[in-house]
Amino acid sequence: DRTGNTTFVDAADAAVPPPGSTPTPTPDTSTPTPTPIPLPTPVPTATPTPTPTPTATPTPTPTPTPDPLAGFVAWLETWIQTWQTWLERLQVGFFP
């Protein structure tokens, strides 16, 4: 209130500096000072460990399996030669 009472200072009087004095700046409390937002610390990316290339194990050369018909063919050739020999002898003996 502005009744001339000097002992009572209201908010409106406190905001007005007395004449001839240098006003002291009062900090503005209407807007709060923004607190700085901390930047996220970068997460170190893990360097991928190189996967070892598998060494090729040499494939064993397969042992050649004997042809099951090879033995039969050899026996058949022997049998044919034997009969040819007997037939030749018979032809010579019977047809001179």
Backbone as ProteinMPNN parsed JSONL, in Angstrom:
{"seq_chain_A": "DRTGNTTFVDAADAAVPPPGSTPTPTPDTSTPTPTPIPLPTPVPTATPTPTPTPTATPTPTPTPTPDPLAGFVAWLETWIQTWQTWLERLQVGFFP", "coords_chain_A": {"N_chain_A": [[0.839, -1.158, 0.0], [0.387, 2.308, -0.532], [0.739, 4.364, 1.489], [2.56, 6.047, 2.589], [3.949, 5.049, 4.618], [7.04, 4.17, 5.675], [8.198, 2.03, 6.786], [6.901, -0.164, 5.988], [7.129, -2.21, 3.266], [5.914, -3.104, 0.274], [5.517, -5.55, -2.348], [5.379, -4.192, -4.777], [6.641, -1.742, -4.204], [9.17, -2.669, -3.57], [10.157, -3.442, -5.967], [10.728, -1.088, -7.244], [13.493, 0.956, -7.501], [15.067, 3.278, -5.203], [15.272, 6.836, -5.918], [18.203, 7.903, -7.704], [19.833, 5.801, -7.032], [21.743, 2.992, -8.084], [20.241, 0.462, -9.728], [20.191, -2.856, -8.579], [20.524, -5.677, -10.465], [18.023, -8.031, -10.437], [17.832, -11.501, -10.435], [16.051, -13.15, -12.987], [13.46, -15.073, -12.155], [11.325, -16.148, -13.328], [11.485, -17.743, -15.601], [12.861, -20.84, -15.52], [16.329, -21.667, -15.321], [17.61, -23.511, -17.916], [18.668, -26.768, -17.42], [21.585, -28.256, -18.605], [21.272, -30.867, -20.9], [22.769, -33.92, -20.621], [24.808, -35.273, -23.116], [24.452, -38.415, -24.698], [26.868, -40.832, -24.003], [28.948, -42.163, -26.459], [28.573, -45.521, -27.351], [31.115, -47.82, -27.524], [31.657, -49.464, -30.503], [31.911, -52.86, -31.006], [34.601, -54.351, -32.569], [34.245, -56.67, -35.116], [35.315, -59.949, -34.648], [37.367, -61.685, -36.829], [36.114, -64.502, -38.443], [37.62, -67.626, -38.423], [38.748, -69.036, -41.414], [37.697, -72.144, -42.466], [39.972, -74.764, -42.791], [40.37, -76.718, -45.609], [39.782, -80.05, -45.4], [41.546, -82.659, -46.788], [39.882, -84.717, -49.046], [39.714, -88.155, -48.78], [41.072, -90.225, -51.274], [38.992, -92.405, -52.894], [39.302, -95.898, -52.606], [39.518, -97.869, -55.419], [36.76, -99.789, -56.036], [36.535, -103.169, -56.834], [35.184, -104.135, -59.941], [32.195, -105.851, -59.941], [31.448, -107.396, -62.095], [33.773, -107.858, -63.397], [35.254, -110.134, -62.648], [33.502, -112.137, -63.458], [33.423, -111.72, -66.22], [36.055, -112.315, -66.897], [36.113, -115.065, -66.228], [34.165, -115.974, -68.037], [35.382, -115.464, -70.498], [37.52, -117.225, -70.349], [36.107, -119.665, -70.279], [34.846, -119.621, -72.787], [37.074, -119.72, -74.461], [38.031, -122.23, -73.765], [35.953, -123.961, -74.704], [36.05, -123.286, -77.393], [38.497, -124.349, -78.048], [38.033, -127.131, -77.626], [36.004, -127.519, -79.5], [37.393, -127.029, -81.849], [39.16, -129.153, -81.819], [37.366, -131.251, -81.997], [36.289, -130.755, -84.522], [38.463, -131.136, -86.135], [38.96, -133.795, -85.628], [36.58, -135.102, -86.368], [35.97, -134.065, -88.852], [38.019, -134.449, -91.162]], "CA_chain_A": [[0.0, 0.0, 0.0], [1.21, 3.502, -0.679], [0.236, 5.352, 2.464], [3.654, 6.844, 3.1], [4.618, 4.316, 5.675], [8.334, 3.763, 5.139], [8.639, 0.762, 7.358], [6.234, -1.253, 5.288], [7.481, -2.24, 1.844], [5.236, -4.215, -0.396], [6.236, -6.078, -3.503], [5.451, -3.174, -5.827], [7.672, -0.786, -3.81], [10.476, -3.313, -3.575], [10.62, -3.546, -7.337], [11.139, 0.236, -7.716], [14.654, 1.399, -6.725], [14.978, 4.682, -4.803], [15.904, 7.705, -6.918], [19.629, 8.139, -7.59], [20.609, 4.595, -6.746], [21.887, 2.081, -9.228], [19.465, -0.738, -9.405], [20.879, -4.15, -8.675], [19.67, -6.56, -11.262], [17.536, -9.233, -9.759], [17.74, -12.587, -11.419], [14.697, -13.461, -13.436], [13.113, -16.426, -11.714], [10.096, -16.593, -13.974], [11.82, -18.885, -16.459], [13.98, -21.555, -14.89], [17.518, -21.861, -16.151], [17.578, -24.91, -18.38], [19.84, -27.579, -17.087], [22.047, -28.889, -19.849], [20.999, -32.302, -21.014], [24.036, -34.573, -20.984], [24.77, -36.063, -24.351], [24.769, -39.821, -24.415], [28.234, -41.213, -24.361], [28.865, -43.17, -27.525], [28.937, -46.885, -26.979], [32.111, -48.286, -28.496], [31.204, -50.624, -31.278], [32.887, -53.943, -30.959], [35.082, -54.751, -33.892], [33.956, -58.101, -35.25], [36.489, -60.804, -34.767], [37.241, -62.442, -38.084], [35.908, -65.936, -38.257], [38.681, -68.328, -39.149], [38.276, -69.806, -42.563], [38.014, -73.551, -42.21], [40.907, -75.36, -43.742], [39.726, -77.838, -46.299], [40.411, -81.336, -45.135], [41.589, -83.375, -48.072], [38.994, -85.878, -49.104], [40.519, -89.328, -49.136], [40.741, -90.788, -52.592], [38.363, -93.708, -52.645], [39.976, -97.046, -53.215], [38.617, -98.372, -56.464], [36.133, -101.072, -55.716], [36.602, -104.021, -58.029], [33.917, -104.281, -60.653], [31.719, -107.215, -59.677], [31.354, -108.159, -63.347], [35.099, -108.11, -63.982], [35.603, -111.542, -62.43], [32.639, -112.968, -64.286], [33.848, -111.584, -67.618], [37.299, -113.09, -67.061], [35.756, -116.482, -66.232], [33.449, -116.279, -69.265], [36.351, -115.523, -71.605], [38.247, -118.503, -70.224], [35.186, -120.729, -70.624], [34.66, -119.602, -74.24], [38.308, -120.215, -75.095], [38.098, -123.684, -73.553], [35.035, -124.599, -75.62], [36.543, -123.142, -78.764], [39.584, -125.327, -78.221], [37.428, -128.434, -77.756], [35.3, -127.598, -80.771], [38.389, -127.161, -82.923], [39.67, -130.517, -81.802], [36.328, -132.13, -82.505], [36.165, -130.565, -85.959], [39.604, -131.77, -86.789], [38.829, -135.236, -85.489], [35.457, -135.64, -87.087], [35.968, -133.645, -90.254], [39.414, -134.279, -91.588]], "C_chain_A": [[0.883, 1.22, 0.0], [0.692, 4.62, 0.247], [1.336, 6.245, 3.006], [4.377, 6.179, 4.24], [5.916, 3.782, 5.12], [8.799, 2.444, 5.715], [8.015, -0.422, 6.645], [6.562, -1.167, 3.813], [6.751, -3.419, 1.239], [6.016, -4.608, -1.642], [6.36, -5.048, -4.6], [6.518, -2.142, -5.499], [9.054, -1.409, -3.864], [11.021, -3.401, -4.981], [11.118, -2.21, -7.854], [12.332, 0.685, -6.88], [14.479, 2.86, -6.305], [15.685, 5.574, -5.81], [17.373, 7.942, -6.609], [20.444, 6.903, -7.285], [20.684, 3.736, -8.006], [21.143, 0.793, -8.888], [20.318, -1.993, -9.531], [19.98, -5.102, -9.448], [19.275, -7.781, -10.453], [17.413, -10.34, -10.796], [16.291, -12.905, -11.728], [14.398, -14.902, -13.053], [11.86, -16.946, -12.385], [10.356, -17.782, -14.898], [12.997, -19.606, -15.824], [15.133, -21.719, -15.87], [17.532, -23.318, -16.614], [18.86, -25.633, -17.987], [20.29, -28.28, -18.362], [21.801, -30.395, -19.815], [22.306, -32.979, -21.411], [23.856, -35.415, -22.245], [25.101, -37.507, -24.021], [26.184, -40.141, -24.862], [28.152, -42.302, -25.422], [29.351, -44.528, -27.032], [29.964, -47.371, -27.993], [31.607, -49.532, -29.206], [32.31, -51.667, -31.266], [33.305, -54.301, -32.372], [34.858, -56.25, -34.028], [35.24, -58.898, -35.401], [36.335, -61.631, -36.033], [37.083, -63.922, -37.791], [36.982, -66.671, -39.049], [38.095, -69.144, -40.293], [38.651, -71.267, -42.332], [38.957, -74.093, -43.275], [40.251, -76.601, -44.329], [40.482, -79.122, -45.978], [40.41, -82.118, -46.443], [40.679, -84.596, -48.026], [39.83, -87.085, -49.516], [40.077, -89.878, -50.487], [40.15, -92.173, -52.363], [39.142, -94.818, -53.334], [39.02, -97.633, -54.244], [38.06, -99.736, -56.08], [36.169, -101.927, -56.981], [35.211, -104.182, -58.632], [33.407, -105.703, -60.423], [31.606, -108.04, -60.953], [32.718, -108.505, -63.921], [35.501, -109.574, -63.812], [34.772, -112.466, -63.303], [33.062, -112.921, -65.749], [35.125, -112.384, -67.858], [36.998, -114.59, -67.096], [35.065, -116.867, -67.533], [34.403, -116.37, -70.455], [37.14, -116.825, -71.558], [37.36, -119.67, -70.658], [34.989, -120.801, -72.137], [35.905, -120.142, -74.939], [38.425, -121.731, -74.935], [37.18, -124.413, -74.53], [35.463, -124.436, -77.066], [37.653, -124.155, -79.037], [39.008, -126.73, -78.419], [36.686, -128.572, -79.082], [36.279, -127.735, -81.928], [38.93, -128.59, -82.978], [38.618, -131.498, -82.358], [36.189, -132.007, -84.018], [37.308, -131.25, -86.694], [39.43, -133.291, -86.75], [37.704, -135.797, -86.322], [35.455, -135.241, -88.543], [37.395, -133.404, -90.716], [39.574, -133.511, -92.889]], "O_chain_A": [[2.014, 1.17, 0.483], [0.268, 5.681, -0.212], [1.057, 7.127, 3.818], [5.342, 6.731, 4.768], [5.894, 3.002, 4.168], [9.708, 1.813, 5.174], [8.532, -1.538, 6.692], [6.297, -0.147, 3.177], [6.941, -4.569, 1.634], [7.067, -4.036, -1.932], [7.371, -5.031, -5.302], [7.236, -1.697, -6.395], [10.023, -0.718, -4.18], [12.237, -3.43, -5.169], [11.872, -2.188, -8.827], [12.208, 0.791, -5.66], [13.796, 3.611, -7.002], [16.606, 5.123, -6.491], [17.764, 8.15, -5.46], [21.673, 6.977, -7.284], [19.8, 3.766, -8.862], [21.41, 0.143, -7.878], [21.073, -2.152, -10.49], [18.814, -5.294, -9.105], [20.116, -8.461, -9.866], [16.937, -10.112, -11.908], [15.431, -12.925, -10.848], [15.014, -15.833, -13.571], [11.38, -18.035, -12.071], [9.551, -18.71, -14.971], [14.045, -18.994, -15.617], [14.937, -21.886, -17.074], [17.473, -24.239, -15.799], [19.971, -25.15, -18.205], [19.475, -28.828, -19.103], [22.089, -31.079, -18.833], [22.888, -32.637, -22.441], [22.885, -36.157, -22.398], [25.937, -37.78, -23.159], [26.621, -39.767, -25.95], [27.377, -43.249, -25.293], [30.393, -44.65, -26.389], [29.708, -47.338, -29.196], [31.192, -50.509, -28.583], [33.482, -51.368, -31.491], [32.472, -54.524, -33.25], [35.241, -57.016, -33.144], [36.124, -58.552, -36.184], [35.277, -62.213, -36.273], [37.822, -64.505, -36.998], [37.218, -66.364, -40.217], [37.09, -69.839, -40.145], [39.805, -71.576, -42.035], [38.762, -73.903, -44.476], [39.66, -77.415, -43.619], [41.674, -79.246, -46.258], [39.384, -82.219, -47.116], [40.714, -85.389, -47.085], [40.569, -87.026, -50.498], [38.889, -89.979, -50.791], [40.763, -93.013, -51.704], [39.575, -94.689, -54.479], [37.846, -97.861, -53.953], [38.796, -100.691, -55.836], [35.862, -101.445, -58.071], [34.214, -104.342, -57.928], [34.13, -106.664, -60.689], [31.664, -109.268, -60.894], [32.826, -109.341, -64.819], [36.033, -110.182, -64.741], [35.277, -113.46, -63.825], [33.063, -113.942, -66.438], [35.269, -113.046, -68.886], [37.57, -115.312, -67.913], [35.323, -117.937, -68.083], [34.255, -117.241, -71.313], [37.395, -117.449, -72.587], [37.834, -120.576, -71.344], [34.964, -121.889, -72.713], [35.808, -120.92, -75.888], [38.861, -122.429, -75.851], [37.599, -125.402, -75.13], [35.265, -125.339, -77.88], [37.732, -124.737, -80.119], [39.463, -127.452, -79.307], [36.736, -129.626, -79.717], [36.022, -128.473, -82.879], [39.126, -129.153, -84.055], [38.942, -132.437, -83.084], [35.996, -133.001, -84.718], [37.117, -131.862, -87.745], [39.72, -133.983, -87.727], [37.851, -136.859, -86.926], [34.985, -136.0, -89.391], [37.902, -132.283, -90.661], [40.696, -133.304, -93.35]]}, "name": "protein", "num_of_chains": 1, "seq": "DRTGNTTFVDAADAAVPPPGSTPTPTPDTSTPTPTPIPLPTPVPTATPTPTPTPTATPTPTPTPTPDPLAGFVAWLETWIQTWQTWLERLQVGFFP"}
